[in-house]
Coordinates of C-alpha atoms and ligand atoms in Angstrom, one line a residue:
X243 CA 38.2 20.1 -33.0
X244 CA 37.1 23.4 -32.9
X245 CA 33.6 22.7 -32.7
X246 CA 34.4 20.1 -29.8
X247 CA 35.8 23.4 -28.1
X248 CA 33.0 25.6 -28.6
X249 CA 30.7 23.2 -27.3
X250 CA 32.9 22.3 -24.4
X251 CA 32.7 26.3 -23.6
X252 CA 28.8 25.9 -24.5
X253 CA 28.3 23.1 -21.9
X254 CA 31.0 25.2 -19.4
X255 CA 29.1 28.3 -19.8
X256 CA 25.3 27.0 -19.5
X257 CA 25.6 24.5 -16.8
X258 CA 25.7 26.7 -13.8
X259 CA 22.8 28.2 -15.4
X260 CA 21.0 25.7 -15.3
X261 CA 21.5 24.7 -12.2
X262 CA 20.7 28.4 -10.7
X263 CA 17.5 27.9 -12.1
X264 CA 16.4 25.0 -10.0
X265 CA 14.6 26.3 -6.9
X266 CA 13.1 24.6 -3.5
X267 CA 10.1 27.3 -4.0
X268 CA 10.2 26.7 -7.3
X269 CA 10.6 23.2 -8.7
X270 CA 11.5 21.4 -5.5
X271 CA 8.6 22.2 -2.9
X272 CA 5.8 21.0 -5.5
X273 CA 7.5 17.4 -5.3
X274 CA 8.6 17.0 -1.9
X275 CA 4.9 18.2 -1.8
X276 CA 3.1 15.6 -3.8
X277 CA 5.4 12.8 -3.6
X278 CA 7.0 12.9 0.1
X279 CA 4.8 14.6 2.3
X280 CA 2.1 12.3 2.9
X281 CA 4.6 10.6 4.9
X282 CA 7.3 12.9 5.8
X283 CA 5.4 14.9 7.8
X284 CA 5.0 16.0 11.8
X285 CA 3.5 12.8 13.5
X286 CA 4.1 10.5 10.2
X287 CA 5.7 7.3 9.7
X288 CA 8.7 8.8 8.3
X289 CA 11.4 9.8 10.8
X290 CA 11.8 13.6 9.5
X291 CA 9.4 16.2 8.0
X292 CA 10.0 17.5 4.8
X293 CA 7.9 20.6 4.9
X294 CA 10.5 23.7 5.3
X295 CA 13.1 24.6 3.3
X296 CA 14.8 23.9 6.1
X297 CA 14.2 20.5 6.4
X298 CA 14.8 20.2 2.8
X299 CA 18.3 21.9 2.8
X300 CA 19.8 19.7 5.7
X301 CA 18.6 16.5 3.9
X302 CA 19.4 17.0 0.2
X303 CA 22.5 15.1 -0.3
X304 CA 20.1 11.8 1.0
X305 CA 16.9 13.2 -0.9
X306 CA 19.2 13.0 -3.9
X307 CA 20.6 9.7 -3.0
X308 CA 17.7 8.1 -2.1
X309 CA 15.7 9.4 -5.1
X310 CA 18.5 8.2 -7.1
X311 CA 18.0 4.9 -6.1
X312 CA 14.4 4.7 -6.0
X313 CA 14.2 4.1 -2.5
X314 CA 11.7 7.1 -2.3
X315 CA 9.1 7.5 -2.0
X316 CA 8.8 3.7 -1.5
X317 CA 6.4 2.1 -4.5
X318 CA 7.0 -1.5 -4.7
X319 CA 5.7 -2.4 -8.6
X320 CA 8.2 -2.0 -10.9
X321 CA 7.6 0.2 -14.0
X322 CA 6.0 -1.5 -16.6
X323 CA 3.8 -4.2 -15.2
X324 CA 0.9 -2.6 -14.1
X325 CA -0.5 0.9 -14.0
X326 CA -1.9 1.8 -11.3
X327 CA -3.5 4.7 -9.3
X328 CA -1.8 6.7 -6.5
X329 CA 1.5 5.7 -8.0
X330 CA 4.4 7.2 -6.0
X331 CA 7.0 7.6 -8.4
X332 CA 9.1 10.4 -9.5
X333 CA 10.0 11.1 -13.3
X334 CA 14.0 10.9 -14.2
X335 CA 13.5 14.5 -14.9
X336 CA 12.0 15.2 -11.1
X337 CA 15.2 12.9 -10.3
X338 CA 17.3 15.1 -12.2
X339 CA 16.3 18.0 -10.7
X340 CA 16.3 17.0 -7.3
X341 CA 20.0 15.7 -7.9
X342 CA 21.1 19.1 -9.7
X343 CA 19.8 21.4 -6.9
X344 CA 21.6 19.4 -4.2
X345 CA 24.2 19.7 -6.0
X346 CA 24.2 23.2 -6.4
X347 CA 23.9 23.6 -2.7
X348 CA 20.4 23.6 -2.3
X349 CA 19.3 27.0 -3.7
X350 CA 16.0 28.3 -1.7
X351 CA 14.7 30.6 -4.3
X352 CA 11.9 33.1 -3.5
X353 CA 10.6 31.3 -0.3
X354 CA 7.5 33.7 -0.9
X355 CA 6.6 32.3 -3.6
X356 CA 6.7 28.7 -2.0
X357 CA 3.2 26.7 -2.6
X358 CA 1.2 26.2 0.2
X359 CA 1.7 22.6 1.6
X360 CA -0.8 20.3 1.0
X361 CA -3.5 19.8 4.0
X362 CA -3.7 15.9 4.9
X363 CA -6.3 14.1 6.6
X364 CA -6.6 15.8 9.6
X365 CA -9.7 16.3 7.7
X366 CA -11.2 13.5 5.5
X367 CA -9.4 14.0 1.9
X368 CA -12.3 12.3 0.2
X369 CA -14.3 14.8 2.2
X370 CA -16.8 14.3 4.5
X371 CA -18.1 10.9 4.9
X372 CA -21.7 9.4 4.6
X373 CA -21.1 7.3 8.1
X374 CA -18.3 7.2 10.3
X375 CA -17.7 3.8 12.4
X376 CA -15.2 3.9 15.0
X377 CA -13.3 1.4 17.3
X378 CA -16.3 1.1 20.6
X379 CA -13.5 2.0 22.7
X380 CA -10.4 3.5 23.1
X381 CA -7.6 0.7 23.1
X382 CA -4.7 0.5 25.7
X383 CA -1.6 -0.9 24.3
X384 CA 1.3 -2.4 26.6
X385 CA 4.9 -1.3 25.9
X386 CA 6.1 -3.9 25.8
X387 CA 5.8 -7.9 23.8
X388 CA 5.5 -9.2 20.3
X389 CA 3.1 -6.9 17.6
X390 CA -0.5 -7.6 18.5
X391 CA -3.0 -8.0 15.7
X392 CA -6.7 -6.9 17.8
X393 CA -9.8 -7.5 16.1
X394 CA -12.6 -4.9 17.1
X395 CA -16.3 -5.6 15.9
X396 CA -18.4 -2.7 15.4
X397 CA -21.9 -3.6 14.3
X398 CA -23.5 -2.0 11.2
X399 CA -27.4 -1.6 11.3
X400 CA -28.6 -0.4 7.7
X401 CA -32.0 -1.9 7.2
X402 CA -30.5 -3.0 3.5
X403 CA -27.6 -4.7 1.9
X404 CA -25.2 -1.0 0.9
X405 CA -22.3 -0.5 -1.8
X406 CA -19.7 1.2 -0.3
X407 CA -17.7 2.8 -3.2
X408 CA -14.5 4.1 -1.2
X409 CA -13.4 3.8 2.4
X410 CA -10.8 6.1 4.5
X411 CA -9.2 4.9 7.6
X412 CA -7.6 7.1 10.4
X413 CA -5.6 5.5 12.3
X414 CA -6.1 7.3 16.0
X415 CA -2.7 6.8 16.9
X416 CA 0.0 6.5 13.6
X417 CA 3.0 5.5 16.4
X418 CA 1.3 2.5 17.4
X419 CA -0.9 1.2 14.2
X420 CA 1.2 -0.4 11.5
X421 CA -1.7 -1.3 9.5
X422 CA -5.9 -1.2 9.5
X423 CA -7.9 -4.0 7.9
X424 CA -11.3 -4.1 7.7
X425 CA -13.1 -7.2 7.1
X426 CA -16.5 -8.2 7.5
X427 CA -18.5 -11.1 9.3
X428 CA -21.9 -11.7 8.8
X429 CA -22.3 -14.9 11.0
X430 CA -21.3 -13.9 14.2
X431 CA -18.2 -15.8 14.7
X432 CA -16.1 -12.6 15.7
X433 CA -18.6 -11.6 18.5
X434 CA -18.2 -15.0 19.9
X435 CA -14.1 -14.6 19.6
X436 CA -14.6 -11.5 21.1
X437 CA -16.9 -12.9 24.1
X438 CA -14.1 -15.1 25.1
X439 CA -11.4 -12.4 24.8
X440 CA -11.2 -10.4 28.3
X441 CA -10.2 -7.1 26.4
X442 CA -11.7 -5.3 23.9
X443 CA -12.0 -7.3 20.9
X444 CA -9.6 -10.2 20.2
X445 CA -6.7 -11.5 19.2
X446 CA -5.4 -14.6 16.8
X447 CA -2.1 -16.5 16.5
X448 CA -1.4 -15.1 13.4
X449 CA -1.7 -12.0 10.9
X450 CA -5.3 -13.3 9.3
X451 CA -8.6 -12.7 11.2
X452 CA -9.3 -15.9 12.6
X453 CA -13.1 -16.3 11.0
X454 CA -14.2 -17.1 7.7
X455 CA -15.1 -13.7 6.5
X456 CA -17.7 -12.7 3.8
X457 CA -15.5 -9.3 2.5
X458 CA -13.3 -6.6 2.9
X459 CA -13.9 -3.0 2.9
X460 CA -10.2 -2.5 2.0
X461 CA -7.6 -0.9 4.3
X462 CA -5.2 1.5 5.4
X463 CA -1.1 1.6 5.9
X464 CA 1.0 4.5 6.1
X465 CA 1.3 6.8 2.8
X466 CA -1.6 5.5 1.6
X467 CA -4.8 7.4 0.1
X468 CA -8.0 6.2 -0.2
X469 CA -8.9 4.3 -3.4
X470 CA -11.8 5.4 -4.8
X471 CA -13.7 2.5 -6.7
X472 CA -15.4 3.2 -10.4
X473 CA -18.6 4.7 -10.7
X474 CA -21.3 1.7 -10.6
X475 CA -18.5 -0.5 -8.6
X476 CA -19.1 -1.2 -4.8
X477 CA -17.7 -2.9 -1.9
X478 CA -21.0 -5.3 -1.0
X479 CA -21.9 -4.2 2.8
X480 CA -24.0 -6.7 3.5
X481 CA -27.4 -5.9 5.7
X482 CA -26.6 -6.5 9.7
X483 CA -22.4 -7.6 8.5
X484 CA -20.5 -7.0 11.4
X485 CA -17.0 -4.6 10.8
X486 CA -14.4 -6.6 12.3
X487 CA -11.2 -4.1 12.5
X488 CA -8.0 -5.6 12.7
X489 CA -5.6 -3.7 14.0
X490 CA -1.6 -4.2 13.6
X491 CA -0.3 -2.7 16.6
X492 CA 3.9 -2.2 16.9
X493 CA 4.8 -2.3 20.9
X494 CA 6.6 1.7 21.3
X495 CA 8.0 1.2 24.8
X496 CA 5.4 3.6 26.3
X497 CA 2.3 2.1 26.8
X498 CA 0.2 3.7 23.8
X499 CA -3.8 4.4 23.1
X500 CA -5.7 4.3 20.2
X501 CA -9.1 4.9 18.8
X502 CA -9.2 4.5 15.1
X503 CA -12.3 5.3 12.7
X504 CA -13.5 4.9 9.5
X505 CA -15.0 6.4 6.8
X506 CA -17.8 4.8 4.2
X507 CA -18.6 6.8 1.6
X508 CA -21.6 4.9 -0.3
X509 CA -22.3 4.4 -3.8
X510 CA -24.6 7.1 -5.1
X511 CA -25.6 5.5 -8.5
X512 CA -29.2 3.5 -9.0
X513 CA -27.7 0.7 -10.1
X514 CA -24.1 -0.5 -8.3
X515 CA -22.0 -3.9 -9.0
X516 CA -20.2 -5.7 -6.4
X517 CA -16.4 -6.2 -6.4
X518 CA -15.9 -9.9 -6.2
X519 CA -12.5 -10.8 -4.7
X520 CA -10.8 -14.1 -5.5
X521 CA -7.6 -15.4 -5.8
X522 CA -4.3 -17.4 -7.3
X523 CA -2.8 -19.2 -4.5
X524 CA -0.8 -22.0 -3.1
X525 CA -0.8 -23.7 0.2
X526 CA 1.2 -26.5 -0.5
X527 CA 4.6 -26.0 -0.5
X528 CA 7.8 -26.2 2.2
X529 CA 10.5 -24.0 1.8
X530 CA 13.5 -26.1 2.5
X531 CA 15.8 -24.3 5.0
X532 CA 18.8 -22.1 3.3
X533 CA 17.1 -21.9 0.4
X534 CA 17.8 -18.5 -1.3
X535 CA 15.5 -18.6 -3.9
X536 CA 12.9 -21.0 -3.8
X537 CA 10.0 -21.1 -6.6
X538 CA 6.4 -21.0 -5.8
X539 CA 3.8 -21.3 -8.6
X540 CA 0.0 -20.4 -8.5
X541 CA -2.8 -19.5 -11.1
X542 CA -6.0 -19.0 -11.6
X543 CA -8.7 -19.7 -14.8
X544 CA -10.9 -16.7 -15.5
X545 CA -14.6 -18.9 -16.5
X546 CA -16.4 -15.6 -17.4
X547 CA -15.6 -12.5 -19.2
X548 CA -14.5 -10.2 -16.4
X549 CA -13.0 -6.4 -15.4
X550 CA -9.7 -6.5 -13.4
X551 CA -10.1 -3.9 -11.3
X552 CA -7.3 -4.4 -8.8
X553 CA -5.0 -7.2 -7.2
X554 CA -2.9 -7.6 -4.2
X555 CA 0.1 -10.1 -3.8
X556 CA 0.4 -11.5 -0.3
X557 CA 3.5 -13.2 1.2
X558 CA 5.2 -13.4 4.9
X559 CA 8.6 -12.1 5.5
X560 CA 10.6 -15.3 3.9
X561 CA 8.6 -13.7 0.3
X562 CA 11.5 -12.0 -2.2
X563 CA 9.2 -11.1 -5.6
X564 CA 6.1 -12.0 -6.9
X565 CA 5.0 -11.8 -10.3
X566 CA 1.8 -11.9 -11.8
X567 CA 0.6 -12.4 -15.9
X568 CA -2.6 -13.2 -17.3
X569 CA -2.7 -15.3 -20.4
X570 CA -5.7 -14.9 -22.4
X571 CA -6.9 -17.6 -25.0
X572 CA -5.4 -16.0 -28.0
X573 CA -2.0 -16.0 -25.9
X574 CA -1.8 -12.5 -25.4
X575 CA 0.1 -12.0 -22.3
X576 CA -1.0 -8.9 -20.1
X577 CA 1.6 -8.2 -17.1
X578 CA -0.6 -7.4 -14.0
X579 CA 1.7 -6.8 -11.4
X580 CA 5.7 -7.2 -10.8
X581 CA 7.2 -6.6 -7.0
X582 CA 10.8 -7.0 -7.5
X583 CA 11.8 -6.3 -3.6
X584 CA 8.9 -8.0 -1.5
X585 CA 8.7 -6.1 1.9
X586 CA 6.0 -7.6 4.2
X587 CA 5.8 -4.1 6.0
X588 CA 4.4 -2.2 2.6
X589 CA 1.7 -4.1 1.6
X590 CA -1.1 -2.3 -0.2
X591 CA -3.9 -3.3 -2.5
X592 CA -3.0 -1.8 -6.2
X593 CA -5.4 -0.3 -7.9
X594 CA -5.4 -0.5 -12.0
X595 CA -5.7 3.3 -13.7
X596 CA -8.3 1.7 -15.9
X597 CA -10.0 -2.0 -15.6
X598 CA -8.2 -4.8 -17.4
X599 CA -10.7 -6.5 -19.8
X600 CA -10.0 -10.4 -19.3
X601 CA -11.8 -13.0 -21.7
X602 CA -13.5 -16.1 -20.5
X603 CA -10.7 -18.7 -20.9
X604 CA -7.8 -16.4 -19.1
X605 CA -5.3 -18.0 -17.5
X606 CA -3.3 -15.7 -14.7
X607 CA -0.2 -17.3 -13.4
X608 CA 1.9 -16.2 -10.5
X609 CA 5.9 -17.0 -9.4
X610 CA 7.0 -15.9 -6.2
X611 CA 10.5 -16.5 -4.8
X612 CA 11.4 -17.3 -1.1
X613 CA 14.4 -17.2 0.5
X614 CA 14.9 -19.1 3.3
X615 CA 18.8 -18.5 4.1
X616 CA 20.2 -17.2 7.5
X617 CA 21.5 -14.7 5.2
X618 CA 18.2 -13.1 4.8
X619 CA 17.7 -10.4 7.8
X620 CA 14.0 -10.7 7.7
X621 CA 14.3 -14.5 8.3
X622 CA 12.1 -15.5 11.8
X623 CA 13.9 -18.5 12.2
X624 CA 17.9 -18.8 12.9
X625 CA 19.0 -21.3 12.0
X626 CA 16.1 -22.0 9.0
X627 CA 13.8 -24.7 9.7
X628 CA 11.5 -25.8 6.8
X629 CA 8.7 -23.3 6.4
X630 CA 5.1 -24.1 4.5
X631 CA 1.6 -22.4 4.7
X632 CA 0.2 -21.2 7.8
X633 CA -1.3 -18.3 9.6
X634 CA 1.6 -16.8 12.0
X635 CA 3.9 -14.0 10.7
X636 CA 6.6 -17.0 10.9
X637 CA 4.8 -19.2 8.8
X638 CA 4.5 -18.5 5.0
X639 CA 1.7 -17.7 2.4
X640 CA 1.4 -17.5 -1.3
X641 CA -1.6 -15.7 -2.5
X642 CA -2.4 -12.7 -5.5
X643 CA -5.5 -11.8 -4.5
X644 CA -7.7 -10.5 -7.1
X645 CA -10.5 -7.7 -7.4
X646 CA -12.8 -7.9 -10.1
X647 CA -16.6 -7.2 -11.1
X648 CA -17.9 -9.8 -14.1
X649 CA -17.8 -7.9 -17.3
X650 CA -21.9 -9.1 -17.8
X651 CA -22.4 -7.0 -15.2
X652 CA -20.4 -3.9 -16.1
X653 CA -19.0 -1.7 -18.7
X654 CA -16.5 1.2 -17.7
X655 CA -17.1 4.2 -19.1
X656 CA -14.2 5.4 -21.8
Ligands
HEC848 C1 4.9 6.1 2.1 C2 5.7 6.8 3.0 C3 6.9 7.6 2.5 C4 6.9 8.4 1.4 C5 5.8 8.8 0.5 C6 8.3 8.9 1.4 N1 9.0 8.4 2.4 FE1 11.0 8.8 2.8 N2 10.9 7.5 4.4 C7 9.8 6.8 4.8 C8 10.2 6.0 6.0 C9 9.2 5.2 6.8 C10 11.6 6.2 6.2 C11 12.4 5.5 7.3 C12 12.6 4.1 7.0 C13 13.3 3.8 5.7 O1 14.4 4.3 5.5 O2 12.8 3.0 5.0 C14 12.0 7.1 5.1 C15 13.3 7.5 5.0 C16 13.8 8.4 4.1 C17 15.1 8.8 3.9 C18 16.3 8.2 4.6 C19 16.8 9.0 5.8 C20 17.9 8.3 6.4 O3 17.7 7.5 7.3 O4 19.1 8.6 6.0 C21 15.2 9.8 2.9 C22 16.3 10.6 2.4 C23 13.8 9.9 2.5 N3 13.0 9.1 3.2 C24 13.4 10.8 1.5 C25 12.1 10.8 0.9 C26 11.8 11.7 -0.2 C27 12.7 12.7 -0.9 C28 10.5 11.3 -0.6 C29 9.7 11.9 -1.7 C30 10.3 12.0 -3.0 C31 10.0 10.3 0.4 N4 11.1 10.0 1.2 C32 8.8 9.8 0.4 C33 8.5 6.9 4.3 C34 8.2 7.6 3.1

């Protein structure tokens, strides 16, 4: 008993302690810096800045809530399936901390001694680009109507087929673009969607590009930093391709320009692979109408020894999880990807910290869930109406996409 009072006294004495000790200049600045500010920043997505003290103070009782329930900084695979690069994620003990200091009334600390704030890419973070391609010209958008998805085509004329080993977009105006995609064409068909399109560019029906395209170079959404492929790994820019930029545009009320570029930064090795891209997909299902939790399966058989080097799950707004595991012929299961709380407005390609190694014979399976109630707020339809594979928003679609170089080809270096 006695003990039990001593520690009580212990634990009465140290606490405040403890918490004193937990700064903004000290301990909380360095996270807000690396784990908030990318977004939460003048001009960003986010819809306050967390760059001052100031800002920090008046917002720590929701930084601590919302860090307390993972909400932020948004990261959709859950822990454990997948490790991947870029990962926005605070430790328990950064939760901790964060939760201790608002607690404590938000103690500033030395401000002098605050860390400079990170600079973003106001400049290129990847530094400076071997070729910049940018949108021809700059785009109007109208105030007002549905979300636009505008397709612009900006030739490429390198004399040879080019590995392009990482690629940064900037979007020219971040309170209009939702999203950057860029895909490429090698047969022309954009230019002749374009042609019949009286603005710049075109449009299609739904969220895809509307032409059967050869590749991607990747893409951009908000929070995200460039992904920079392997050494010896390349996005395949094939001689004469066409870019074809889509463009998700959100309508602001205020009619809205915008002029976004990219960045290419080329492979510099001799010898450079290409990233293949395939996928696990299913385009036959119908989700019947209220529906909460409706099953779709996919897979996919690996034929050749091969390097996972990154995958993205793709669904529409009905899409709750997806789930991802590759089997490989000894049975060994390998979990490549788990999104718990599917949100069709953070979409990103994932990027594995180091390739996964996946034997001839592999089997990767994938489970999504649907649902298709009035209940569910992002649901297009109201009431429900039976919804199967298609190209609008307010259809559905089923797909892991998956990046990968053949393991013949490549070896990563340890
Ligand atoms: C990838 C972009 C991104 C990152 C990184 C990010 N946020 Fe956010 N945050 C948002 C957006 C967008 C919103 C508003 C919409 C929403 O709530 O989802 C938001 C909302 C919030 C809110 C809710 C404010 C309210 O409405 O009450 C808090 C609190 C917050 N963020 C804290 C943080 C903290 C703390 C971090 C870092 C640990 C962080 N965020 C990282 C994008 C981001």
């Amino acid at each position: 008993m006695k003990k039990f009072f001593i520690l009580l006294i212990a634990i009465t004495l140290l606490t405040p302690s403890v918490y004193a000790e937990i700064t903004y200049s000290e301990h909380i600045a360095p996270i807000l810096q690396r784990q908030c500010q990318s977004c939460h920043r003048q001009g960003e997505v986010a819809p306050f800045a967390l760059t001052e003290y100031q800002d920090a103070k008046a917002w720590a009782t929701e930084i601590a809530e919302y860090t307390n329930a993972r909400l932020m900084p948004p990261w959709k695979p859950a822990e454990g399936y997948g490790h991947f690069k870029n990962e926005r994620r605070l430790t328990e003990k950064e939760i901790q901390m964060i939760t201790d200091w608002a607690e404590a009334g938000a103690p500033s600390g030395d401000l002098s001694k605050t860390p400079p704030n990170p600079t973003f890419n106001d400049g290129w973070i990847l530094g400076k680009p071997d070729h910049i391609i940018e949108m021809p010209v700059e785009y109007e958008i109208e105030p007002e109507g549905e979300d636009e998805y505008r397709h612009f085509i900006i030739p490429t004329n390198f004399d040879t087929d080019m590995y392009v080993q990482a690629v940064d977009v900037q979007p020219g105006n971040r309170k209009t673009v939702h999203h950057v995609i860029v895909y490429l064409d090698v047969e022309g068909q954009a230019r002749e969607l374009d042609a019949k399109d009286p603005k710049p560019g075109y449009v299609t029906e739904g969220t895809g590009p509307g032409i059967d395209v050869v590749g991607t170079l990747g893409g951009w959404a908000p929070g995200l930093r460039p992904s920079v492929l392997p050494e010896g790994i390349g996005y395949l820019l094939p001689k004469g391709a066409d870019i074809v930029l889509q463009v998700h545009y959100y309508r602001t009320g205020h009619t809205e320009r915008d002029q976004s570029r990219v960045g290419l930064y080329f492979n510099k090795t001799a010898k450079t692979v290409p990233l293949k891209i395939s996928q696990a997909i299913n385009t036959e299902f119908v989700i019947p109408p209220g529906e909460e939790k409706y099953a779709v399966k996919a897979s996919r058989h690996v034929k050749k020894d091969t390097y996972l080097l990154a995958t993205m799950p793709h669904m529409h707004l009905l899409g709750r999880d997806m789930r991802m595991i590759a089997k490989t012929p000894t049975g060994n299961p390998i979990d490549l990807i788990w999104i718990q709380d599917w949100d069709f407005n953070w979409q990103d390609i994932y990027h594995y910290r180091k390739p996964i190694f996946l034997p001839a014979g592999t089997h990767i399976s994938l489970v999504a869930h649907f649902d298709n109630s009035p209940a569910n707020p992002a649901n297009p339809h109201d009431p429900p109406i039976p919804v199967g594979w298609g190209d609008k928003t307010t259809d559905e679609m089923c797909i892991g996409f998956l990046y990968f170089v053949d393991a013949a080809e490549y070896k990563p270096v340890e």
